[in-house]
CSV table of C-alpha atoms in Angstrom, one decimal:
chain,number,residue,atom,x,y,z
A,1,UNK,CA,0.0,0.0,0.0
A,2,UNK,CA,1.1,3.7,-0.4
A,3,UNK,CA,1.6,5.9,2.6
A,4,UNK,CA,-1.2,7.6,2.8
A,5,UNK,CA,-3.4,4.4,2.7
A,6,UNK,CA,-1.2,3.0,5.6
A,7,UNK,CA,-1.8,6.3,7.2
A,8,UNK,CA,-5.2,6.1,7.3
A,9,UNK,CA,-6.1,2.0,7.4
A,10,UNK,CA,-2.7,0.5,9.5
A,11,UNK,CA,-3.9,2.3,12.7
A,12,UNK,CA,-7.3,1.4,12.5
A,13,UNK,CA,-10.3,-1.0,13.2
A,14,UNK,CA,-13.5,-1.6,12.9
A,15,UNK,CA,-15.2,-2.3,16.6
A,16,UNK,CA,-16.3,-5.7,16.7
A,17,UNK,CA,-19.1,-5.3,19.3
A,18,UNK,CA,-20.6,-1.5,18.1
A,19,UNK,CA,-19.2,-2.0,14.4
A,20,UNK,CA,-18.3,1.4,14.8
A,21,UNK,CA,-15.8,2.5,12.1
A,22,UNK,CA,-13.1,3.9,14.6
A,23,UNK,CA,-11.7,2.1,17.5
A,24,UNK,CA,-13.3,3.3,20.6
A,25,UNK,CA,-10.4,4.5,23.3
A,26,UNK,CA,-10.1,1.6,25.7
A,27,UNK,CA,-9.4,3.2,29.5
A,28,UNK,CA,-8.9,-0.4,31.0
A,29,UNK,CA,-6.4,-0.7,33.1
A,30,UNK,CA,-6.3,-4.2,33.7
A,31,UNK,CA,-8.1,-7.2,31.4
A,32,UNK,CA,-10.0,-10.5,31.7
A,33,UNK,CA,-7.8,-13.8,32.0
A,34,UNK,CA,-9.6,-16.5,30.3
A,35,UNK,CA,-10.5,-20.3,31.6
A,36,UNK,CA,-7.3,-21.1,30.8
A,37,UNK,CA,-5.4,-18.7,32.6
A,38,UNK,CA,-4.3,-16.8,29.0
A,39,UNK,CA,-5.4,-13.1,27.5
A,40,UNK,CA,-7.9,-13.8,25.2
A,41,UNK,CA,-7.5,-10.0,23.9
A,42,UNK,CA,-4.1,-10.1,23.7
A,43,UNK,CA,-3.6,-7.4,26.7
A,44,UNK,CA,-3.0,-8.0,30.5
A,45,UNK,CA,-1.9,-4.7,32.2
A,46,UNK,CA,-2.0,-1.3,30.2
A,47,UNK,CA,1.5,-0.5,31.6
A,48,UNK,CA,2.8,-3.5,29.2
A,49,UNK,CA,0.3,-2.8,26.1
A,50,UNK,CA,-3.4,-1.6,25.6
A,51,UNK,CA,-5.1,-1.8,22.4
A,52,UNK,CA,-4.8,2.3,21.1
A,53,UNK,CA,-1.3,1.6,21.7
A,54,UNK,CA,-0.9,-1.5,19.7
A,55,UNK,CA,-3.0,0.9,17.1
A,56,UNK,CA,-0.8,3.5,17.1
A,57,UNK,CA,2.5,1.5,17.2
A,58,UNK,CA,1.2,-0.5,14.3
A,59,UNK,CA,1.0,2.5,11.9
A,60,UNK,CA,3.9,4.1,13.2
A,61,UNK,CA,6.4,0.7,12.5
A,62,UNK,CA,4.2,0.6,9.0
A,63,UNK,CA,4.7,3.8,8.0
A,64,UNK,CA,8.4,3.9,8.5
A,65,UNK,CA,9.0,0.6,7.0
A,66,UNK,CA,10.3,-1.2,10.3
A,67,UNK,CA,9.0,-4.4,11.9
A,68,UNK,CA,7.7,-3.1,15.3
A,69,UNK,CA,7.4,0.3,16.9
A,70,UNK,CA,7.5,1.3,20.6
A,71,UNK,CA,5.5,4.4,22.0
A,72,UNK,CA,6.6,6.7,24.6
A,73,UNK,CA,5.4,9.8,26.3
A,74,UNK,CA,7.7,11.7,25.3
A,75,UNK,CA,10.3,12.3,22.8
A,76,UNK,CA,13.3,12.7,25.2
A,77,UNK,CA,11.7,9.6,27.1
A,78,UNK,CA,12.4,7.1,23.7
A,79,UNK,CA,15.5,8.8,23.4
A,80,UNK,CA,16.4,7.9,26.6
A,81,UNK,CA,15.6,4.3,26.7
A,82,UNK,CA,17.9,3.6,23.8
A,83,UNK,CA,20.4,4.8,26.5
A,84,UNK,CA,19.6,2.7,29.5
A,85,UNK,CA,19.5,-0.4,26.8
A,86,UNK,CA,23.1,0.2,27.2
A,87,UNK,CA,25.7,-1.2,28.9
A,88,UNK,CA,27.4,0.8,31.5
A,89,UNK,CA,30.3,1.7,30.1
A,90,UNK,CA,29.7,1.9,26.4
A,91,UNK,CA,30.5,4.8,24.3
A,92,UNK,CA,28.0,7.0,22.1
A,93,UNK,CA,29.2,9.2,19.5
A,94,UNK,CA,26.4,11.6,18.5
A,95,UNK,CA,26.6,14.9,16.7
A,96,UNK,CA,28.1,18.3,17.9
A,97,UNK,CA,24.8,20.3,17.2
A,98,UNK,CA,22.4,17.4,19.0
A,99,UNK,CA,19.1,18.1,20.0
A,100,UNK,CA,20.1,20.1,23.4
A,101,UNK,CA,17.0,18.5,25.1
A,102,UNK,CA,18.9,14.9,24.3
A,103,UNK,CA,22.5,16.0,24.7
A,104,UNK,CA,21.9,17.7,28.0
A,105,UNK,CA,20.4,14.6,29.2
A,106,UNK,CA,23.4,12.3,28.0
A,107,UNK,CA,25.7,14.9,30.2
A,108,UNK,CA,23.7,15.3,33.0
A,109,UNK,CA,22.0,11.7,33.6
A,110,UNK,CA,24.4,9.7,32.3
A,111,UNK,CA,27.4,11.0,33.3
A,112,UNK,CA,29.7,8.2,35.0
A,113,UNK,CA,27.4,5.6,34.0
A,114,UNK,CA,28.1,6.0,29.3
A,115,UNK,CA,30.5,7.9,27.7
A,116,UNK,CA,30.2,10.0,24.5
A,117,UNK,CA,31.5,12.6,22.5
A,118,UNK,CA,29.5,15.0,20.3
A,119,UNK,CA,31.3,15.6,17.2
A,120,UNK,CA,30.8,16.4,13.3
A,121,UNK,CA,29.6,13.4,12.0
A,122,UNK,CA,29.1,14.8,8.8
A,123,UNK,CA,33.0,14.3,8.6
A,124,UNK,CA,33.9,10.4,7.9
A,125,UNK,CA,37.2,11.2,9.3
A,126,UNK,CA,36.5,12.7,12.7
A,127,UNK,CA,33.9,10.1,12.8
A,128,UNK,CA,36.4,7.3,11.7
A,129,UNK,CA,38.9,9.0,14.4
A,130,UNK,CA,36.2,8.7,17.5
A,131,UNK,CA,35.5,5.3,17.2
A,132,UNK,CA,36.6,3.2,20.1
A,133,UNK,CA,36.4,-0.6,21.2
A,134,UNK,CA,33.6,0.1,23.6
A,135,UNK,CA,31.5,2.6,21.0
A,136,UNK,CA,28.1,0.8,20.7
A,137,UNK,CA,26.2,3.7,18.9
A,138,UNK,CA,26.4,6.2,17.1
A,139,UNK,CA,23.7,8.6,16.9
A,140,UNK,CA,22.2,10.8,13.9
A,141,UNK,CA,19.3,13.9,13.6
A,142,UNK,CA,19.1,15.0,10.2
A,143,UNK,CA,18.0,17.7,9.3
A,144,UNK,CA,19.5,18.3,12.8
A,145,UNK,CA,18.0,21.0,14.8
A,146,UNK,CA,18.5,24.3,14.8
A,147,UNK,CA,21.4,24.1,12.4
A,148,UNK,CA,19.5,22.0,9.0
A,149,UNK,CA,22.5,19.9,9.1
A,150,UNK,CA,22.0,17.3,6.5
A,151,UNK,CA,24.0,13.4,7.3
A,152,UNK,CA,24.5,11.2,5.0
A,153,UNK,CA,23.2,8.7,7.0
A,154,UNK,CA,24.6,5.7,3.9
A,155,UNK,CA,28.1,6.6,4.8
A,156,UNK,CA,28.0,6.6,8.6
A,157,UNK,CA,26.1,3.4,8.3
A,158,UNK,CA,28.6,2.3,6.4
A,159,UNK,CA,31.3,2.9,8.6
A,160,UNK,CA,29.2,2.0,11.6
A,161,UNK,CA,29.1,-1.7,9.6
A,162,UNK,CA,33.0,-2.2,9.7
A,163,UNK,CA,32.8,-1.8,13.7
A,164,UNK,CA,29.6,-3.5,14.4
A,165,UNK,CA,28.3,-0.4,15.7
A,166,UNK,CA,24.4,0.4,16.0
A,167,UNK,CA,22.8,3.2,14.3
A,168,UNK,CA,19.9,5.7,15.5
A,169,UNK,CA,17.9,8.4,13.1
A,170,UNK,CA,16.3,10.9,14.9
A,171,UNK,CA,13.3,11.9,11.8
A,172,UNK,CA,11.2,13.7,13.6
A,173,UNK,CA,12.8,17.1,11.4
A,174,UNK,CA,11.9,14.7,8.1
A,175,UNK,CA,9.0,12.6,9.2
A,176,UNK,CA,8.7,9.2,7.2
A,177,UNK,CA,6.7,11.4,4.8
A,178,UNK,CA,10.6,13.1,3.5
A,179,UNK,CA,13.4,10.6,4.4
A,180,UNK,CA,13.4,6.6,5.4
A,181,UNK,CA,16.5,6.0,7.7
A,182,UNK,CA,15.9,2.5,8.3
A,183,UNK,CA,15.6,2.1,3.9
A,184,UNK,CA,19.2,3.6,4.3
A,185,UNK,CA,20.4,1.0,7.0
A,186,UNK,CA,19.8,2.3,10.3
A,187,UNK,CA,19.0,0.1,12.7
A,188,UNK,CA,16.6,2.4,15.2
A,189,UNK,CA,14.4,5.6,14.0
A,190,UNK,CA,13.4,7.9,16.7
A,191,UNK,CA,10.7,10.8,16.5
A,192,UNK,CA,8.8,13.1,18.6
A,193,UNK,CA,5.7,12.4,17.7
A,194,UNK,CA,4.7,15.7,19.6
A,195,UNK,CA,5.7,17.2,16.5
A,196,UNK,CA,4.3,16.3,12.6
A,197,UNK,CA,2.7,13.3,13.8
A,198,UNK,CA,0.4,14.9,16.2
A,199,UNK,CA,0.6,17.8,14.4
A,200,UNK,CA,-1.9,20.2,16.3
A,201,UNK,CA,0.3,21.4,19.2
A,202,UNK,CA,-1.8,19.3,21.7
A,203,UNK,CA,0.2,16.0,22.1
A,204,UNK,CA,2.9,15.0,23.5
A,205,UNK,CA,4.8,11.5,22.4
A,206,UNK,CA,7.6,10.0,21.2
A,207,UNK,CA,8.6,6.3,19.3
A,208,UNK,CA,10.7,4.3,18.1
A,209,UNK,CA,11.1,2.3,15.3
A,210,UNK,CA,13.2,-1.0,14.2
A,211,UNK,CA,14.6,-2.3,11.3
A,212,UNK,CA,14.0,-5.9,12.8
A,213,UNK,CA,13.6,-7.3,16.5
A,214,UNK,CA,16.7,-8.3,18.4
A,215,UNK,CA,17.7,-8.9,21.8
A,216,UNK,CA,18.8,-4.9,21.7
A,217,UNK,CA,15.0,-4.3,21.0
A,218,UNK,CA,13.7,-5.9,23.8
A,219,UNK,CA,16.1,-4.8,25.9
A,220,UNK,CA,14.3,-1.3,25.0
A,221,UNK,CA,10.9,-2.9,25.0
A,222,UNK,CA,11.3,-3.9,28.9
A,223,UNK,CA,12.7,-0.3,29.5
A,224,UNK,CA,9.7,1.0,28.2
A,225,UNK,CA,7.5,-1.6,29.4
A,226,UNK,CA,8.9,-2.2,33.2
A,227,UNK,CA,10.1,2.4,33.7
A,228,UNK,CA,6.6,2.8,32.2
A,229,UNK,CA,7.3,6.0,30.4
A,230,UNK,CA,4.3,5.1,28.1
A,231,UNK,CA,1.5,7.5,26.2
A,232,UNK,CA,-2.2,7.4,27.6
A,233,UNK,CA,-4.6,5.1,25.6
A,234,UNK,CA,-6.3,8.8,24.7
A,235,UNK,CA,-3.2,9.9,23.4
A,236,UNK,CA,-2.7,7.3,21.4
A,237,UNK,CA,-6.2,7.2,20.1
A,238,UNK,CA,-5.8,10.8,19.0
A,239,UNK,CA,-2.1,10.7,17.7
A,240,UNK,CA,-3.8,7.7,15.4
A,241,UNK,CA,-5.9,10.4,14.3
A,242,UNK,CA,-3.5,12.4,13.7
A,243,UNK,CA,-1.2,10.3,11.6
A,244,UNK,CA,-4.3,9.5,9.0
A,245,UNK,CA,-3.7,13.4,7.7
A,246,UNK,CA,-0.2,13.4,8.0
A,247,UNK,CA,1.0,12.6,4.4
A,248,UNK,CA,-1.3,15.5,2.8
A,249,UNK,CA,-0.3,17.6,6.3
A,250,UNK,CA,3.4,17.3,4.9
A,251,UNK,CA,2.7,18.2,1.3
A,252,UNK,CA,1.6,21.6,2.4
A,253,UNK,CA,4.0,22.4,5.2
A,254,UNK,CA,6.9,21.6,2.7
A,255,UNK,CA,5.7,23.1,0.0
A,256,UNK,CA,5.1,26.4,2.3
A,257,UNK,CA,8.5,26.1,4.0
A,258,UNK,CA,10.3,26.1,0.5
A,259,UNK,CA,8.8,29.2,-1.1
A,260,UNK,CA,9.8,30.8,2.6
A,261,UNK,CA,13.1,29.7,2.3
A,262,UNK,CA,13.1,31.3,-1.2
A,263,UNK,CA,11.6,34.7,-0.3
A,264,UNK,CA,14.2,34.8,2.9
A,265,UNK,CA,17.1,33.7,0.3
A,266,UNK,CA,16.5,36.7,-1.3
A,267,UNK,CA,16.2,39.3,1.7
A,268,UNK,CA,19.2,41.8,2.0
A,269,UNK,CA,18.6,41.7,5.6
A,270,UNK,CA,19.4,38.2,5.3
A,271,UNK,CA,22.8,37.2,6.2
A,272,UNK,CA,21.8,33.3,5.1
A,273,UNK,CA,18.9,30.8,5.3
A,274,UNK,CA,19.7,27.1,6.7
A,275,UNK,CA,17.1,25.0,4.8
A,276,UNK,CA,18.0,22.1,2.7
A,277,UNK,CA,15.9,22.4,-0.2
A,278,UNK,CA,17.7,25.3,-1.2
A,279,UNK,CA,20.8,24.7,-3.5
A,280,UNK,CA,23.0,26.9,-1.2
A,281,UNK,CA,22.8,24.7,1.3
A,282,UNK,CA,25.7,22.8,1.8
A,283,UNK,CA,24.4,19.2,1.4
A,284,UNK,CA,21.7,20.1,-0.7
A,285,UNK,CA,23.3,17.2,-2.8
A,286,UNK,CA,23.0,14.6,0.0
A,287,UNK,CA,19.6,15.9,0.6
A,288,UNK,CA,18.2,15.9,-2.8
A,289,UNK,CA,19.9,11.6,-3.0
A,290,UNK,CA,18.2,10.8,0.3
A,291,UNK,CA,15.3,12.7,0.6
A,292,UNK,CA,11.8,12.8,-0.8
A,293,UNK,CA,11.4,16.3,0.5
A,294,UNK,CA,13.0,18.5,2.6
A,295,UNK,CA,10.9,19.1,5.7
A,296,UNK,CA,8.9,22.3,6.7
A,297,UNK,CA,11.7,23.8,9.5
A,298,UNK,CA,14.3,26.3,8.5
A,299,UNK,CA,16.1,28.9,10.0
A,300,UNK,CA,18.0,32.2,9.2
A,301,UNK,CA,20.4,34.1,10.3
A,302,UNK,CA,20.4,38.1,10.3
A,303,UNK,CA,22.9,40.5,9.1
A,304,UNK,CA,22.1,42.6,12.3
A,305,UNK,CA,23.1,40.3,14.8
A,306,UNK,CA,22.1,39.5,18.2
A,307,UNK,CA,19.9,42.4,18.7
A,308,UNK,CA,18.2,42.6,15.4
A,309,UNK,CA,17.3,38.6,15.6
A,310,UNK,CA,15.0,39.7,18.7
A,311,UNK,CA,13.7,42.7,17.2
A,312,UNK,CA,12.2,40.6,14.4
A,313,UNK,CA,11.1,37.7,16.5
A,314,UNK,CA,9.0,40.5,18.5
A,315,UNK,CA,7.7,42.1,15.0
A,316,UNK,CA,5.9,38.6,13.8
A,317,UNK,CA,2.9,38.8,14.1
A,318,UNK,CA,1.5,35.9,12.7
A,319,UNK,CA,4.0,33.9,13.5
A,320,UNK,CA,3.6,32.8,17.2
A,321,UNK,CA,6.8,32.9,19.5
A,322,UNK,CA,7.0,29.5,20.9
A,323,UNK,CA,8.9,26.6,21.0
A,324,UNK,CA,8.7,23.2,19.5
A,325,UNK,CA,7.6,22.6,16.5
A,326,UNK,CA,5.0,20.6,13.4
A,327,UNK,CA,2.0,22.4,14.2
A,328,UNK,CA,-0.6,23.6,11.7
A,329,UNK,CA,0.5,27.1,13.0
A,330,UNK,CA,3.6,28.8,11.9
A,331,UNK,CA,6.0,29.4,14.9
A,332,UNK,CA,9.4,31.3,15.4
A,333,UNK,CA,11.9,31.0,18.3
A,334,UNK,CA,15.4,32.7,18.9
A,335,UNK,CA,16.8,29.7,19.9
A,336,UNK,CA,20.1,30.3,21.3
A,337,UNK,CA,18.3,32.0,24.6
A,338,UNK,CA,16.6,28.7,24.8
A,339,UNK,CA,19.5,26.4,24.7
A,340,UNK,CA,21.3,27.4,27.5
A,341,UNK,CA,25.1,28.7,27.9
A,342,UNK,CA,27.1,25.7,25.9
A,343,UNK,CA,24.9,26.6,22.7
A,344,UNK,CA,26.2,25.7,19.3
A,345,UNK,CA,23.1,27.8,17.9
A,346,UNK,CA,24.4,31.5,16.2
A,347,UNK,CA,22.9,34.1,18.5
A,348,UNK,CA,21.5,36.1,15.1
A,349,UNK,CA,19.8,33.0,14.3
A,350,UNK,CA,15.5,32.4,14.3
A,351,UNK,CA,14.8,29.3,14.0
A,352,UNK,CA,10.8,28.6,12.0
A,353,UNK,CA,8.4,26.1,11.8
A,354,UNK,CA,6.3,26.5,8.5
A,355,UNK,CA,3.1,26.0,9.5
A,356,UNK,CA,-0.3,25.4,6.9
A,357,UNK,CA,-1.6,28.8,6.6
A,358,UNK,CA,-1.9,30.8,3.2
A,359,UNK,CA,1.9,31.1,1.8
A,360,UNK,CA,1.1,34.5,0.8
A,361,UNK,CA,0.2,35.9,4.5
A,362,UNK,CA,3.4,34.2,5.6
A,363,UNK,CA,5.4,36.2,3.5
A,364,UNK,CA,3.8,39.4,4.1
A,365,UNK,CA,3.9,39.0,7.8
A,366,UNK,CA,7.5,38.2,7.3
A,367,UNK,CA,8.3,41.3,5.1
A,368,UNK,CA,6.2,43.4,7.6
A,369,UNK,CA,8.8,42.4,10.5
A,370,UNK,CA,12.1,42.9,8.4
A,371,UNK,CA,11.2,45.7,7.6
């Protein structure tokens, strides 16, 4: 099936008892052994599975081409349980500009108990030169955030093979919708699905994805399983909503984000504009071979600096200051005040996520705040 048929049909059921054409949300926290002392339904304790979440994980493995799928409640929280699948000891490498949320929580909770080092991964050499006998992982985000960094996730996976080394994508920038890691060899794919897969601003979730089951993935099923860091069944019920407008949700956020990209590209105020479906970026090229599109989050950096950055985030007006990002509503952030004090993120840099409204008002609210 294409993607948008498995968007709408893999996450979905007819009800058996009401024949209703959508799965009702099942609250149960507990369910009915049979005679036998079995699950007839397949469930026995919400904690280790409930039927929304066997929905939603269904679609989500489907529509990034993997055999199973885990569901968190967070982003950070699937993140995190590919780390405590680890061995004490072992060594990540991960990139320099990693998601701060992530890479502060490799410093802070796993400090003494993993080691890594964040470096450009982009760079087969420095990546080549940071392997070490205990590196079990390395890990990838790309388009990375805030920067638009573009991996070529083939050639780290590559080099990843020669060392027996595990790969993880982080596609929530991408969404299955623009780029298929696991297609390109990686072993895990990770995503907020707070972001595009939700898509409204009113969930919060995360997943993961794999290739194939191994003993590494259910090491990270009883972490999510047994720690319990695991979405409500109405969560799930309406990220599976969600996910069945996702594919036509993505045509028009890309196609917005590009011609913003373009307009921005050709602003004198702009100093440059980080967004990989533009030819200046520098791995357009890697881009254009792995990607089907090139997401709907971009960022730019001003020729004023500093000070004109937050003049112009204050001057949007249709463009709502806020973090995150994947909504239906255009949002801007400055966010090198976000990411605290060891911030890879140019303070002159706004960081946008193109949202679905007309392209047209976008561009005039945009010109309205340049000035």
């Amino acid at each position: 099936m294409k993607i948008e048929t498995i968007a709408i049909h893999a996450g979905n059921h007819i009800d058996p008892t009401s024949h209703a054409v959508v799965q009702p949300i099942v609250t149960a926290t507990t369910f009915e052994r049979g005679e036998d002392g079995g699950f007839p339904g397949g469930h026995i304790y919400s904690r280790a599975s409930n039927p929304n979440r066997a929905s939603l994980e269904n679609v989500l493995a489907k529509l990034e081409g993997g055999e199973e799928a885990a569901a968190f409640s967070s982003g950070n929280a699937a993140g995190m349980s590919v780390f405590q699948s680890l061995e004490p000891g072992s060594h990540i490498i991960a990139p320099d500009d990693m998601y701060h949320g992530l890479r502060n929580q490799l410093k802070t909770l796993f400090a003494g108990i993993l080691e890594f080092d964040f470096v450009d991964v982009n760079d087969s050499a420095v990546l080549r030169s940071h392997i070490q006998p205990n590196t079990k992982l390395i890990w990838l985000e790309t388009p990375s955030n805030p920067l638009l960094k573009v991996t070529d996730i083939k050639m780290v996976v590559a080099i990843a093979a020669e060392h027996d080394i595990k790969v993880v994508c982080d596609n929530t920038f991408a969404t299955p919708l623009c780029q298929q890691p696991l297609a390109l060899g990686a072993d895990l794919v990770m995503h907020s699905t707070t972001k595009y897969f939700g898509g409204h601003s009113d969930l919060m979730g995360g997943a993961l994805i794999t290739v194939k089951k191994s003993d590494w993935w259910e090491k990270i099923r009883n972490v999510q399983t047994m720690g319990g860091a695991i979405p409500s069944p109405t969560d799930c019920y309406y990220l599976t909503r969600s996910i069945k407008t996702l594919p036509y949700r993505m045509r028009g956020h890309v196609k917005n984000a590009q011609l913003l990209a373009e307009y921005l590209d050709n602003h004198d105020k702009i100093e440059k504009v980080l967004y990989p479906g533009l030819q200046s970026h520098p791995q357009h090229e890697i881009a254009t071979e792995q990607m089907t599109g090139f997401g709907a989050v971009l960022s730019f950096l001003l020729k004023g600096g500093e000070e004109e950055a937050k003049r112009v985030v204050n001057a949007l007006q249709l463009f709502t200051q806020a973090t995150s990002l994947g909504g239906v509503e255009s949002l801007v952030e400055h966010r090198a005040s976000v990411e605290g004090p060891d911030t890879k993120t140019p303070f002159n840099l706004l960081r946008v996520s193109v949202g679905l409204e007309h392209i047209d008002d976008l561009i005039a609210d945009m010109a309205q705040a340049l000035g």
